[in-house]
Amino acid sequence: MKVDLLIIGAGAAGLSAALGAWEAGCRSILIADRRSHPGGILEQCIHHGFGADLTGPEYAAMLFSQIQKTGAELRMETEVLSISPSREAVLSSGAGLERVRFSHLILAAGCRERPLGALNITGTRPDGVCTAGQAQEMMNLHDRDPGERILILGSGDLGMIVARRCVLRGKQVIAILEQAERCTGLAKNYHSCVEAHSIPLWTRTTVTELHGEPRLTGVTVRELDSGAERFVPCDTLLLATGLIPEQTLVSNLGTPPWLHLVGNCNRVHDLVDSAAHEARIIGSEIIKKA
Amino acid sequence: MKRLDVIVIGGGLLGCFTARNLCRWDLTVALLEAREDVCTGISRANTAVVYPGYDHKPGTLKAELTLRANRAFGMLCADLDVPFSRCGSLMVACGEQGEAVLRKKLRNGLESGVPELRLLKRAELLELEPELTPEVTLGLFSPNAGTVNPWALGIAAMENAVQNGAEFCANTPVTAIRETEGGYLVETEGETFFTRAIVNCAGLQSVAVQELVYPSPVRLRITAGDYLILDPLTAHAPKHIVQFEPERGKGLTAVPTVEGNLLLGPSERAGSDFGTDRDGLDFVRALTRKVLPKVDLDDTIRTFAALRPNPERPDGSSIKSFVIDRPAERFWSFLGVKTPGLTCADELGLYVARQTAEALNAKENPAFQPVRKGIPKTHALDFAARQGLIAEDPEYGNVVCFCEDVTLAEIRAAIRAGANTVDGVKRRVGATMGRCQGSRCRLIIEELLREEGVYEG
């Protein structure tokens, strides 16, 4: 197969890039995504605040309905295994492997979360420790709880939104821990998540050690200014410690002129609207310049 | 009551390989493991090195078995369908004291018959391994050293034993052993077994197991060590195993693993659980900066700790040789086998299996099948082979673990082969081992464990 534009990722950025390219006149677009439904991470973001105060799935549905009016081809449950410098991608799905040649490639693969192993936290490796995004997926897509008595490390937007979700599901959020002097996320999330639900925010603190096996029984919390450490009992630690743009697929390619990164795999955006807007412009410009 | 010829207690590497080798004779064998899976104790965490054999005193069992095991390792891994990388090792020194150690190891190695060992001067060393610190002065190069994943090896040996008729019993801790007419009664939390002979491979618990029925000539001092694992995409990882022994104290081993990661470690400290330690990790980081200065430790994706049993005499002196005790005619104990236990697992298993077979007057088993086929590793296949697998089963087209490129079919196969936790799946097919550490596939694997009836609810 040969296409003018191959887009990897059918989240907000990938779909928006496709819309931009279609509007600019591109008539040969293939979007590949590993998930079963388009929308990417929006699917698990069931809170309001996307676009004109939509939920994540509503925002995704809006973009999807626009894509359906174009001739862009969408392939779900399709993993891109590799991309060669000679502009060929290998796609894998239940139907088999396929080589796809392309003129331009847009990578819209989002980001991944920084895992426990990358943090300087010692101790055991018990159950009950996961990333905030994983907890969000667990609660919002699988209707399961990550635990009962929860600490959250990191006060970015994801940490705060997941903290609120835990509270709304009747769980005890003992505190959100933040190394900086104040909350690092958006003010609107601070007000609607932390303040509105009276979730304690412990600034200038971090977690240094995990305890328990097989399940977490507590963590050592350190106050960064005094150096004082104390044991805080909990059965769950959620890590909201940073998002890393997912560029693995193109890590060995350098920066060829046909490769374009959009959305959170380019840089982490605070708001989906800005990621989508930027992607739409890039999608359009690639085609206009070509 | 179930009657057996041999019960192997403990499903670590030694237990799995002892069971496998017992199957070479006409014996009924059961492998009893206290925990939910094999390789969850000492074998779950170590340096993953297949040593060439120059570390041990010539003429000792350790030197002999290591040398033989190293030579046979490629064939063993081919038989068991386990990836093995004979990447070679460089033991390096930065100064005269270290150089003296290398020369002694070279003499040891030559006397033991370790092939192709040679000393390399600084320029040759840096040419062979440009990532080394320019401060190196001398290196001992052994092209025959290699690396293997210890779980992959243990699981393969256990599966090969089962395929040859051995029975594997997980979640079966031994609570009592009693001598009886013609053998032993082995009580577990569930049933009681009669067995004619016992091989105790209980690792950290080996002394405790022996003391259920006999006194132990040694005791175990447990020490811990910390390791780091780096992302396969990290720049400046060495191509060879790099070992460094400083003038004083414990050294560092850096291993380019078969999965493509860089493994760094271990520290050595007191400790009795698998929790990591800040000072221990800092020690490994500091030595890495010294020996492999260009490695970016921010590429760490996981840290873990290992436990080691150090056998000691009652007076507290340490024992360097393998302790294989035989307190009774039909009872063997591996008491505190550590490095090079991974290298020698099959040889040690065969060593005791042969004695067991002699003691029981067992005939050879002509039907023994040494070849075991593992779950296909989709990511290692070329386009056509991978396409062929998907044609047979579409789930081979569905990638679940993106970091390590592991498909739904492989994960399902791992569960059907006995994985009963996410860790069990990890040990069988590598899912969750990558740079996101399972943050994107763990839930899917848990759903599959439910779908396959392993997890409830």
XYZ file of C-alpha atoms in Angstrom:
747
model
C 0.000 0.000 0.000
C 1.104 3.580 -0.701
C -0.334 6.744 0.860
C 0.532 10.416 0.768
C 0.158 10.790 4.509
C 0.442 8.178 7.215
C -0.668 9.291 10.671
C 0.214 7.206 13.709
C -2.282 7.758 16.497
C -6.005 8.514 16.354
C -6.182 10.717 19.425
C -6.997 14.403 19.421
C -3.752 15.357 17.677
C -3.784 12.597 15.059
C -7.417 13.160 14.088
C -6.913 16.938 14.000
C -3.824 16.585 11.821
C -5.861 14.432 9.440
C -8.592 17.076 9.287
C -6.019 19.781 8.558
C -4.416 17.723 5.806
C -7.769 16.823 4.250
C -8.879 20.453 4.227
C -5.605 21.374 2.540
C -6.395 18.956 -0.271
C -4.699 15.699 0.711
C -6.829 12.791 -0.503
C -4.650 9.881 0.533
C -4.543 9.629 4.318
C -4.196 6.538 6.485
C -4.530 6.778 10.268
C -3.351 3.792 12.315
C -4.076 3.342 16.009
C -3.474 0.451 18.380
C -6.681 0.943 20.366
C -10.129 -0.360 19.450
C -11.797 3.089 19.436
C -10.499 6.413 18.156
C -9.853 9.148 20.718
C -6.630 8.008 22.343
C -6.289 9.074 25.944
C -9.516 11.122 25.698
C -11.494 7.895 26.128
C -10.500 7.628 29.767
C -10.832 11.368 30.500
C -14.503 11.306 31.439
C -14.381 14.666 33.203
C -15.550 17.912 31.621
C -13.271 20.638 30.373
C -12.424 19.701 26.783
C -13.245 22.258 24.089
C -16.633 23.830 24.885
C -16.750 22.037 28.243
C -17.191 18.600 26.720
C -16.024 15.358 28.330
C -13.060 13.575 26.769
C -15.196 10.959 24.990
C -17.548 13.693 23.732
C -14.612 15.656 22.371
C -13.268 12.512 20.698
C -16.716 11.761 19.211
C -16.873 15.276 17.802
C -13.504 14.881 16.076
C -14.426 11.399 14.877
C -17.674 12.623 13.292
C -15.663 15.211 11.386
C -13.169 12.573 10.230
C -16.009 10.389 8.998
C -17.005 13.157 6.594
C -13.555 12.989 5.006
C -12.066 10.184 2.977
C -9.290 9.514 5.472
C -8.961 5.810 6.225
C -8.902 4.844 9.884
C -7.405 1.514 10.971
C -7.967 0.627 14.596
C -6.325 -2.239 16.531
C -3.319 -1.715 14.332
C 0.190 -1.392 15.715
C 2.967 0.257 13.765
C 5.954 -2.022 14.339
C 8.636 -0.079 12.546
C 9.409 2.814 10.260
C 12.323 2.650 7.882
C 14.383 5.571 6.586
C 13.167 4.626 3.109
C 9.669 5.720 4.157
C 8.053 2.371 4.730
C 6.067 1.436 7.799
C 5.170 -2.093 8.903
C 1.668 -2.362 10.349
C 0.432 -5.296 12.392
C -3.149 -6.292 13.069
C -5.217 -9.437 13.313
C -5.482 -9.343 9.527
C -1.720 -9.661 9.165
C 1.324 -7.531 8.527
C 1.292 -4.862 5.902
C 3.986 -2.658 4.414
C 2.818 0.893 3.865
C 4.863 3.339 1.825
C 4.224 6.999 2.506
C 5.323 10.473 1.405
C 4.814 12.096 4.796
C 4.532 10.689 8.276
C 2.831 12.363 11.212
C 3.598 10.826 14.569
C 0.772 11.551 17.001
C 1.545 8.842 19.540
C 0.906 10.897 22.671
C 3.056 10.351 25.695
C 3.785 7.744 28.312
C 4.040 8.192 32.054
C 7.283 8.121 33.986
C 7.297 4.755 35.775
C 8.354 3.931 39.321
C 11.699 2.535 38.208
C 12.736 5.909 36.835
C 12.132 7.597 40.190
C 14.541 7.570 43.067
C 12.253 5.554 45.320
C 13.703 2.542 47.123
C 12.173 -0.352 49.050
C 9.954 -3.203 47.963
C 8.022 -3.391 44.698
C 4.562 -4.155 46.034
C 1.143 -4.260 44.414
C -0.779 -1.040 44.822
C 1.686 1.225 43.042
C 0.782 2.424 39.586
C 0.782 5.512 37.432
C -2.061 8.013 37.708
C -3.056 7.402 34.115
C -3.259 3.677 34.758
C -5.511 4.342 37.763
C -7.669 6.603 35.593
C -7.966 3.869 32.969
C -8.792 1.329 35.689
C -11.579 3.458 37.182
C -13.060 4.983 34.043
C -12.766 2.179 31.510
C -12.777 -0.941 33.711
C -14.849 0.257 36.695
C -12.217 -0.957 39.146
C -10.610 0.883 42.026
C -6.864 1.153 42.452
C -7.212 0.874 46.252
C -8.817 2.289 49.367
C -6.330 4.615 51.076
C -4.482 6.489 48.425
C -1.478 8.781 48.198
C -0.778 10.626 44.987
C 2.726 11.757 44.090
C 2.688 14.817 41.829
C 0.257 17.731 41.703
C 0.097 18.210 37.945
C -3.270 18.174 36.197
C -3.386 14.402 35.897
C -2.574 13.926 39.588
C -5.316 16.329 40.669
C -7.964 14.999 38.293
C -7.277 11.415 39.339
C -7.354 12.445 43.013
C -10.831 13.889 42.515
C -11.952 10.755 40.690
C -10.793 8.597 43.610
C -12.730 10.793 46.040
C -15.841 10.636 43.869
C -15.597 6.834 43.922
C -15.627 6.948 47.711
C -11.938 6.342 48.304
C -9.793 8.132 50.827
C -7.151 10.345 49.242
C -4.762 10.927 52.112
C -2.865 13.633 50.268
C -1.325 14.802 47.045
C 2.439 15.172 47.475
C 4.355 17.822 45.570
C 8.082 18.522 45.564
C 7.609 22.134 44.451
C 6.335 24.916 46.673
C 2.935 24.963 45.078
C 0.639 22.908 42.918
C 2.107 22.494 39.423
C -1.131 22.044 37.479
C -3.668 24.523 36.134
C -5.479 26.811 38.584
C -8.888 25.656 37.369
C -8.015 22.064 38.220
C -6.661 23.104 41.602
C -9.962 24.795 42.415
C -12.272 22.113 41.058
C -10.302 19.097 42.280
C -8.180 19.924 45.310
C -10.064 22.812 46.933
C -13.575 21.688 46.087
C -12.965 18.237 47.590
C -10.718 19.360 50.446
C -7.888 17.058 49.364
C -4.744 17.762 51.425
C -1.832 19.036 49.328
C 1.565 18.457 50.951
C 4.058 20.708 49.208
C 7.854 20.378 49.472
C 7.432 16.668 50.206
C 8.189 13.483 48.361
C 8.131 9.707 48.730
C 11.485 8.038 49.345
C 10.684 4.426 50.187
C 7.930 1.857 49.711
C 6.970 -0.697 52.334
C 4.962 -3.902 52.195
C 4.859 -7.187 50.280
C 2.885 -8.317 48.423
C 0.654 -5.230 48.906
C 1.781 -1.722 49.793
C 1.324 -0.995 53.508
C 2.798 2.500 53.574
C 5.491 4.814 52.313
C 8.250 6.911 53.795
C 7.480 10.566 53.185
C 10.280 13.110 53.338
C 9.873 16.827 53.961
C 12.366 18.332 51.591
C 13.204 21.450 53.607
C 13.734 19.869 57.013
C 14.788 16.442 55.734
C 12.415 14.903 58.266
C 11.002 11.525 57.275
C 7.888 9.808 58.507
C 5.902 6.670 57.730
C 2.499 7.219 56.159
C 0.255 4.156 56.034
C -1.583 3.665 52.730
C -2.453 0.788 50.400
C -2.039 2.652 47.140
C 0.462 5.074 45.635
C -0.377 6.747 42.348
C 2.503 8.258 40.410
C 1.720 11.474 38.585
C 5.374 12.241 38.132
C 5.589 13.339 34.569
C 4.712 12.612 30.989
C 7.329 11.645 28.433
C 6.624 12.272 24.729
C 6.380 8.841 23.069
C 8.933 9.047 20.270
C 10.358 5.537 20.502
C 9.157 4.565 17.050
C 11.219 7.296 15.384
C 14.139 7.335 17.802
C 16.633 6.035 15.254
C 15.492 8.121 12.309
C 16.980 11.515 13.076
C 14.968 14.434 11.656
C 14.166 13.684 8.017
C 12.006 16.309 6.258
C 9.088 13.882 5.841
C 8.688 13.237 9.586
C 6.418 15.461 11.682
C 5.566 15.195 15.363
C 2.288 16.618 16.636
C 0.399 16.762 19.916
C 1.805 15.391 23.141
C 4.434 13.287 21.432
C 5.919 16.564 20.224
C 5.580 18.385 23.531
C 3.214 17.899 26.435
C 0.258 20.296 26.175
C -1.829 21.523 29.099
C -4.999 21.630 27.060
C -6.300 19.312 24.379
C -7.549 22.296 22.397
C -4.035 23.615 21.923
C -2.711 20.163 20.952
C -5.543 19.759 18.442
C -5.158 23.273 17.068
C -1.418 22.885 16.578
C -1.858 19.479 14.926
C -4.477 20.797 12.524
C -2.187 23.594 11.383
C 0.770 21.241 10.925
C -1.389 18.756 9.004
C -2.496 21.533 6.697
C 0.945 23.056 6.206
C 2.585 19.765 5.263
C 0.173 19.400 2.379
C 0.372 23.030 1.274
C 4.169 22.904 1.157
C 4.266 19.579 -0.639
C -0.873 -41.090 49.292
C 1.104 -40.182 46.203
C 4.298 -42.246 45.877
C 7.333 -40.906 44.061
C 10.934 -41.869 43.477
C 12.310 -38.369 43.980
C 10.936 -35.138 45.376
C 12.801 -31.973 44.500
C 12.084 -29.200 46.996
C 12.324 -25.689 45.599
C 11.594 -24.409 42.095
C 14.517 -22.077 41.567
C 17.066 -22.649 38.830
C 18.669 -25.564 40.690
C 15.358 -27.247 41.441
C 14.157 -26.892 37.863
C 17.407 -28.278 36.461
C 17.606 -31.071 39.012
C 14.080 -32.134 38.062
C 14.963 -31.924 34.387
C 18.048 -34.085 34.779
C 16.319 -36.666 36.996
C 14.062 -37.269 34.004
C 17.084 -38.702 32.175
C 16.497 -41.796 34.318
C 13.454 -43.939 34.775
C 12.237 -42.129 37.889
C 8.972 -40.549 39.001
C 9.731 -36.972 40.003
C 7.811 -34.132 41.625
C 9.052 -30.564 42.015
C 7.506 -28.821 45.030
C 7.593 -25.027 45.080
C 6.351 -23.035 48.068
C 5.347 -20.000 46.026
C 3.056 -19.482 43.048
C 5.682 -19.957 40.366
C 9.239 -21.031 39.668
C 12.200 -18.648 40.011
C 10.676 -16.327 42.602
C 13.553 -16.453 45.118
C 17.306 -16.150 44.532
C 16.771 -16.979 40.869
C 14.420 -14.056 40.315
C 17.221 -11.539 40.522
C 20.905 -11.898 39.685
C 23.594 -10.674 37.351
C 22.528 -12.943 34.459
C 26.120 -13.809 33.557
C 27.300 -17.137 32.168
C 30.855 -17.139 33.502
C 33.839 -18.553 31.632
C 35.387 -20.198 34.713
C 38.562 -18.297 35.599
C 37.278 -17.061 38.960
C 37.711 -20.335 40.773
C 40.636 -22.311 42.061
C 41.796 -24.805 39.428
C 40.831 -28.364 40.188
C 37.776 -27.473 42.274
C 34.291 -28.636 41.407
C 33.307 -25.009 40.837
C 36.065 -24.486 38.273
C 35.337 -27.789 36.544
C 31.568 -27.357 36.357
C 31.738 -23.708 35.291
C 34.120 -24.506 32.466
C 32.025 -27.432 31.269
C 28.777 -25.491 31.642
C 30.091 -22.515 29.717
C 31.190 -24.749 26.849
C 27.788 -26.441 26.714
C 25.671 -23.345 27.260
C 24.924 -22.623 23.620
C 23.665 -26.163 23.106
C 21.675 -26.085 26.340
C 19.925 -22.878 25.317
C 19.319 -24.186 21.813
C 17.738 -27.327 23.302
C 15.574 -25.302 25.660
C 14.717 -22.522 23.168
C 16.101 -19.788 25.402
C 17.920 -16.721 24.038
C 21.610 -16.709 24.946
C 24.138 -14.085 23.997
C 27.814 -15.051 24.043
C 28.825 -11.416 24.107
C 32.184 -11.900 25.830
C 33.435 -10.214 28.961
C 36.078 -7.674 29.830
C 37.315 -7.570 33.374
C 39.109 -4.267 33.675
C 41.536 -2.664 36.081
C 42.592 0.912 36.638
C 45.936 0.558 38.368
C 48.549 -1.898 39.515
C 46.617 -3.618 42.258
C 43.761 -4.378 39.920
C 46.186 -5.547 37.264
C 47.658 -8.059 39.703
C 44.171 -9.482 40.247
C 43.678 -9.839 36.491
C 46.998 -11.631 36.087
C 46.062 -14.039 38.851
C 42.690 -14.708 37.211
C 44.451 -15.284 33.894
C 46.788 -17.848 35.528
C 43.804 -19.530 37.185
C 41.935 -19.613 33.924
C 44.844 -20.975 31.908
C 45.492 -23.664 34.486
C 41.819 -24.654 34.458
C 41.806 -24.705 30.671
C 39.540 -21.694 30.016
C 39.908 -21.124 26.266
C 40.802 -17.903 24.461
C 41.567 -15.855 27.573
C 43.913 -12.946 27.055
C 45.049 -9.699 28.577
C 44.456 -6.498 26.644
C 46.338 -3.257 27.105
C 44.581 0.075 27.264
C 44.583 0.864 23.528
C 43.245 -2.572 22.555
C 40.652 -2.384 25.315
C 39.343 0.977 24.182
C 39.241 -0.194 20.610
C 37.184 -3.238 21.575
C 34.975 -1.330 24.017
C 35.030 2.425 23.360
C 32.548 3.134 26.151
C 35.128 2.289 28.835
C 36.757 4.994 30.874
C 40.126 6.048 29.423
C 41.514 5.403 32.909
C 41.586 1.644 32.321
C 45.052 0.200 32.266
C 44.516 -3.503 31.645
C 41.680 -5.874 30.825
C 41.105 -9.612 30.851
C 39.109 -10.524 27.770
C 37.073 -13.702 27.682
C 35.100 -14.107 24.449
C 33.233 -17.082 25.924
C 31.392 -15.267 28.692
C 27.741 -14.710 27.953
C 24.389 -13.687 29.300
C 21.019 -15.361 29.630
C 17.759 -14.418 31.300
C 17.624 -16.515 34.490
C 13.829 -16.794 34.578
C 13.636 -17.788 30.962
C 16.160 -20.532 31.661
C 14.463 -21.793 34.833
C 11.003 -21.829 33.292
C 12.335 -23.672 30.255
C 13.995 -26.310 32.456
C 10.814 -26.780 34.490
C 8.710 -27.105 31.339
C 11.186 -29.567 29.905
C 10.984 -31.624 33.115
C 7.169 -31.594 32.976
C 7.254 -32.564 29.312
C 9.378 -35.565 30.364
C 6.907 -36.649 33.003
C 7.871 -34.704 36.133
C 5.092 -33.137 38.122
C 5.307 -29.461 39.096
C 3.414 -28.437 42.245
C 3.221 -24.687 42.897
C 1.969 -23.231 46.181
C 3.207 -26.352 47.959
C 5.411 -25.428 50.914
C 6.922 -28.397 52.720
C 5.988 -28.352 56.394
C 7.565 -31.589 57.643
C 9.824 -34.405 56.476
C 9.972 -37.749 58.278
C 12.153 -40.765 57.649
C 10.134 -43.874 56.967
C 10.652 -47.419 55.683
C 12.344 -47.091 52.271
C 12.269 -43.324 52.112
C 10.558 -40.243 53.448
C 7.147 -38.835 54.176
C 6.985 -35.261 52.935
C 4.145 -33.251 54.416
C 2.930 -30.135 52.680
C 0.087 -27.782 53.495
C -2.135 -29.905 51.273
C -1.169 -33.526 50.832
C 1.508 -35.861 52.167
C 3.825 -37.604 49.727
C 5.945 -40.715 50.049
C 9.265 -40.471 48.266
C 12.304 -42.719 48.047
C 14.710 -39.790 47.798
C 14.820 -36.030 48.296
C 16.866 -33.310 46.643
C 16.666 -30.082 48.610
C 17.038 -27.059 46.321
C 15.219 -24.621 48.565
C 17.704 -21.767 48.178
C 17.216 -19.228 50.946
C 15.236 -21.883 52.841
C 17.618 -24.760 52.113
C 19.069 -24.967 55.621
C 15.600 -24.732 57.151
C 14.377 -27.547 54.901
C 17.332 -29.787 55.757
C 16.769 -29.094 59.442
C 13.240 -30.461 59.147
C 14.914 -33.859 59.270
C 18.732 -33.582 59.626
C 21.166 -31.139 61.175
C 22.869 -28.760 58.750
C 26.669 -28.537 58.570
C 26.434 -24.905 57.510
C 24.322 -21.866 58.155
C 23.390 -19.170 55.661
C 24.223 -15.522 55.976
C 21.870 -13.691 53.633
C 23.161 -10.596 51.866
C 21.451 -8.314 49.387
C 22.573 -6.402 46.338
C 21.023 -3.644 44.267
C 20.782 -3.347 40.506
C 19.656 -0.834 37.885
C 18.192 -1.597 34.480
C 18.462 0.942 31.676
C 16.293 1.521 28.629
C 17.506 -0.380 25.541
C 17.628 2.983 23.753
C 20.292 4.318 26.108
C 23.381 5.521 24.293
C 26.889 4.326 25.226
C 25.945 0.899 26.565
C 28.914 -1.478 26.294
C 28.706 -4.380 23.849
C 30.510 -6.747 26.224
C 29.987 -7.672 29.817
C 32.206 -5.263 31.715
C 33.462 -6.224 35.159
C 35.398 -3.895 37.350
C 37.006 -4.717 40.661
C 38.305 -1.673 42.424
C 41.399 -1.779 44.590
C 39.184 -2.237 47.606
C 35.716 -3.616 48.119
C 33.055 -4.923 45.816
C 33.023 -4.302 42.094
C 30.583 -3.638 39.324
C 29.236 -5.786 36.524
C 27.586 -4.191 33.498
C 25.685 -6.576 31.259
C 24.138 -5.940 27.836
C 21.201 -8.309 28.384
C 19.560 -10.560 25.816
C 16.550 -8.215 25.947
C 18.786 -5.307 24.927
C 18.829 -3.485 28.263
C 21.912 -2.523 30.199
C 22.001 -4.181 33.629
C 24.237 -2.597 36.277
C 25.095 -3.986 39.683
C 25.235 -5.314 42.266
C 26.038 -3.596 45.494
C 26.636 -5.847 48.465
C 25.044 -5.145 51.816
C 23.078 -6.672 54.647
C 19.432 -7.327 53.863
C 16.903 -10.086 53.927
C 14.139 -8.956 51.572
C 13.922 -7.880 47.949
C 13.611 -4.180 48.815
C 16.177 -1.830 47.270
C 18.468 0.386 49.297
C 19.477 3.970 48.600
C 23.137 3.603 49.547
C 23.350 0.392 47.571
C 21.941 2.007 44.431
C 24.162 5.050 44.882
C 27.159 2.725 45.111
C 26.245 1.131 41.757
C 25.690 4.561 40.201
C 29.034 5.860 41.439
C 30.967 2.884 40.051
C 29.119 3.119 36.755
C 30.126 6.777 36.422
C 33.710 5.751 37.035
C 33.905 2.766 34.678
C 31.367 3.697 31.977
C 31.338 7.491 32.273
C 29.193 8.150 29.194
C 26.249 6.007 30.339
C 23.269 8.216 31.206
C 21.788 6.902 34.443
C 18.651 8.964 33.832
C 17.746 6.200 31.375
C 17.066 3.862 34.321
C 13.687 2.158 33.945
C 13.813 -0.129 36.968
C 15.788 -0.890 40.080
C 15.675 -4.163 41.963
C 17.430 -6.054 44.696
C 18.783 -9.590 44.773
C 19.393 -11.893 47.711
C 22.371 -14.185 48.080
C 22.861 -17.046 50.522
C 26.413 -17.188 51.841
C 27.207 -20.552 53.406
C 29.288 -20.395 56.575
C 30.752 -22.980 58.918
C 29.525 -22.987 62.513
C 32.608 -20.905 63.435
C 31.462 -18.177 61.035
C 34.121 -18.732 58.370
C 32.825 -18.523 54.817
C 32.813 -21.443 52.392
C 33.873 -20.821 48.816
C 32.943 -24.163 47.279
C 29.468 -25.388 46.356
C 27.981 -27.031 49.437
C 26.262 -30.223 48.300
C 25.472 -32.086 51.474
C 24.328 -35.690 51.651
C 23.251 -36.212 55.252
C 21.676 -39.580 54.400
C 21.940 -42.165 51.622
C 18.966 -40.721 49.737
C 18.944 -37.066 50.712
C 20.894 -34.313 48.952
C 20.941 -30.626 49.791
C 22.276 -27.686 47.853
C 23.031 -25.397 50.773
C 23.454 -21.808 49.727
C 24.536 -22.102 46.123
C 25.200 -18.631 44.718
C 27.407 -17.427 41.853
C 28.082 -19.240 39.510
C 24.839 -21.111 40.225
C 23.139 -19.781 37.098
C 26.038 -20.879 34.899
C 26.230 -24.305 36.531
C 22.525 -25.004 37.106
C 22.267 -27.774 34.515
C 25.635 -29.301 35.498
C 24.763 -29.239 39.201
C 21.362 -30.723 38.477
C 22.962 -33.502 36.455
C 25.638 -34.072 39.129
C 23.063 -34.784 41.829
C 20.594 -36.506 39.502
C 23.274 -39.029 38.556
C 24.036 -39.791 42.213
C 20.323 -40.099 42.921
C 19.823 -42.478 40.026
C 22.726 -44.628 41.251
C 21.381 -44.704 44.792
C 17.973 -45.783 43.515
C 19.373 -48.223 40.937
C 17.427 -46.456 38.230
C 17.797 -47.303 34.574
C 18.349 -44.636 31.956
C 15.223 -43.236 30.367
C 15.599 -43.808 26.626
C 12.586 -41.592 25.939
C 14.135 -38.498 27.565
C 13.540 -35.525 25.283
C 16.012 -32.692 25.955
C 14.407 -30.350 23.442
C 11.720 -27.970 24.616
C 9.905 -25.485 22.423
C 9.020 -22.145 23.991
C 6.305 -19.666 23.119
C 7.176 -18.040 19.773
C 8.844 -14.663 20.273
C 7.039 -12.572 17.743
C 9.403 -9.616 17.984
C 12.383 -11.750 17.022
C 10.799 -13.039 13.804
C 11.216 -11.702 10.295
C 8.278 -10.373 8.270
C 7.333 -13.653 6.613
C 7.530 -15.741 9.786
C 5.510 -13.213 11.737
C 2.965 -13.011 8.921
C 2.705 -16.802 9.028
C 1.964 -16.808 12.746
C -0.778 -14.207 12.343
C -2.333 -16.313 9.609
C -2.485 -19.222 12.079
C -3.745 -17.101 14.963
C -4.820 -13.457 14.453
C -3.909 -12.677 18.066
C -0.253 -12.733 16.966
C -1.088 -9.541 15.093
C -2.357 -7.765 18.174
C 0.476 -6.105 20.092
C -0.312 -5.663 23.802
C 3.057 -4.677 25.301
C 4.243 -1.913 22.986
C 7.634 -1.372 24.590
C 8.757 -4.987 24.204
C 6.524 -5.845 21.230
C 4.670 -8.745 22.857
C 1.403 -9.906 21.328
C -1.904 -11.024 22.762
C -1.261 -14.573 21.532
C 2.040 -14.776 23.420
C 0.461 -13.517 26.626
C -2.416 -15.951 26.339
C 0.070 -18.755 25.700
C 2.055 -17.705 28.797
C -1.082 -17.888 30.936
C -1.980 -21.290 29.523
C 1.602 -22.423 30.210
C 1.160 -21.645 33.886
C 1.643 -17.913 34.414
C -0.761 -17.039 37.211
C 0.240 -13.413 37.872
C 1.303 -10.442 35.755
C 4.846 -11.201 36.933
C 4.449 -14.761 35.715
C 3.500 -13.400 32.293
C 6.496 -11.059 32.421
C 8.864 -13.913 33.190
C 7.504 -16.029 30.338
C 7.121 -13.535 27.486
C 8.664 -10.259 28.631
C 5.512 -8.126 28.698
C 5.755 -5.159 31.157
C 9.573 -5.292 31.146
C 10.022 -2.245 28.939
C 10.431 1.465 29.368
C 6.865 2.109 30.556
C 7.099 -0.807 33.022
C 3.626 -2.048 32.216
C 1.796 1.216 32.720
C 0.087 0.684 29.360
C -0.439 -3.077 29.261
C -0.798 -4.281 32.833
C -4.571 -3.803 32.895
C -4.994 -5.703 29.638
C -2.923 -8.571 31.040
C -5.010 -8.581 34.222
C -8.171 -8.750 32.098
C -6.678 -11.709 30.228
C -5.858 -13.461 33.503
C -9.551 -13.056 34.397
C -10.686 -14.183 30.969
C -8.549 -17.305 31.273
C -10.015 -18.008 34.700
C -6.794 -17.421 36.678
C -7.864 -14.219 38.417
C -11.278 -14.066 40.006
C -13.827 -11.268 39.777
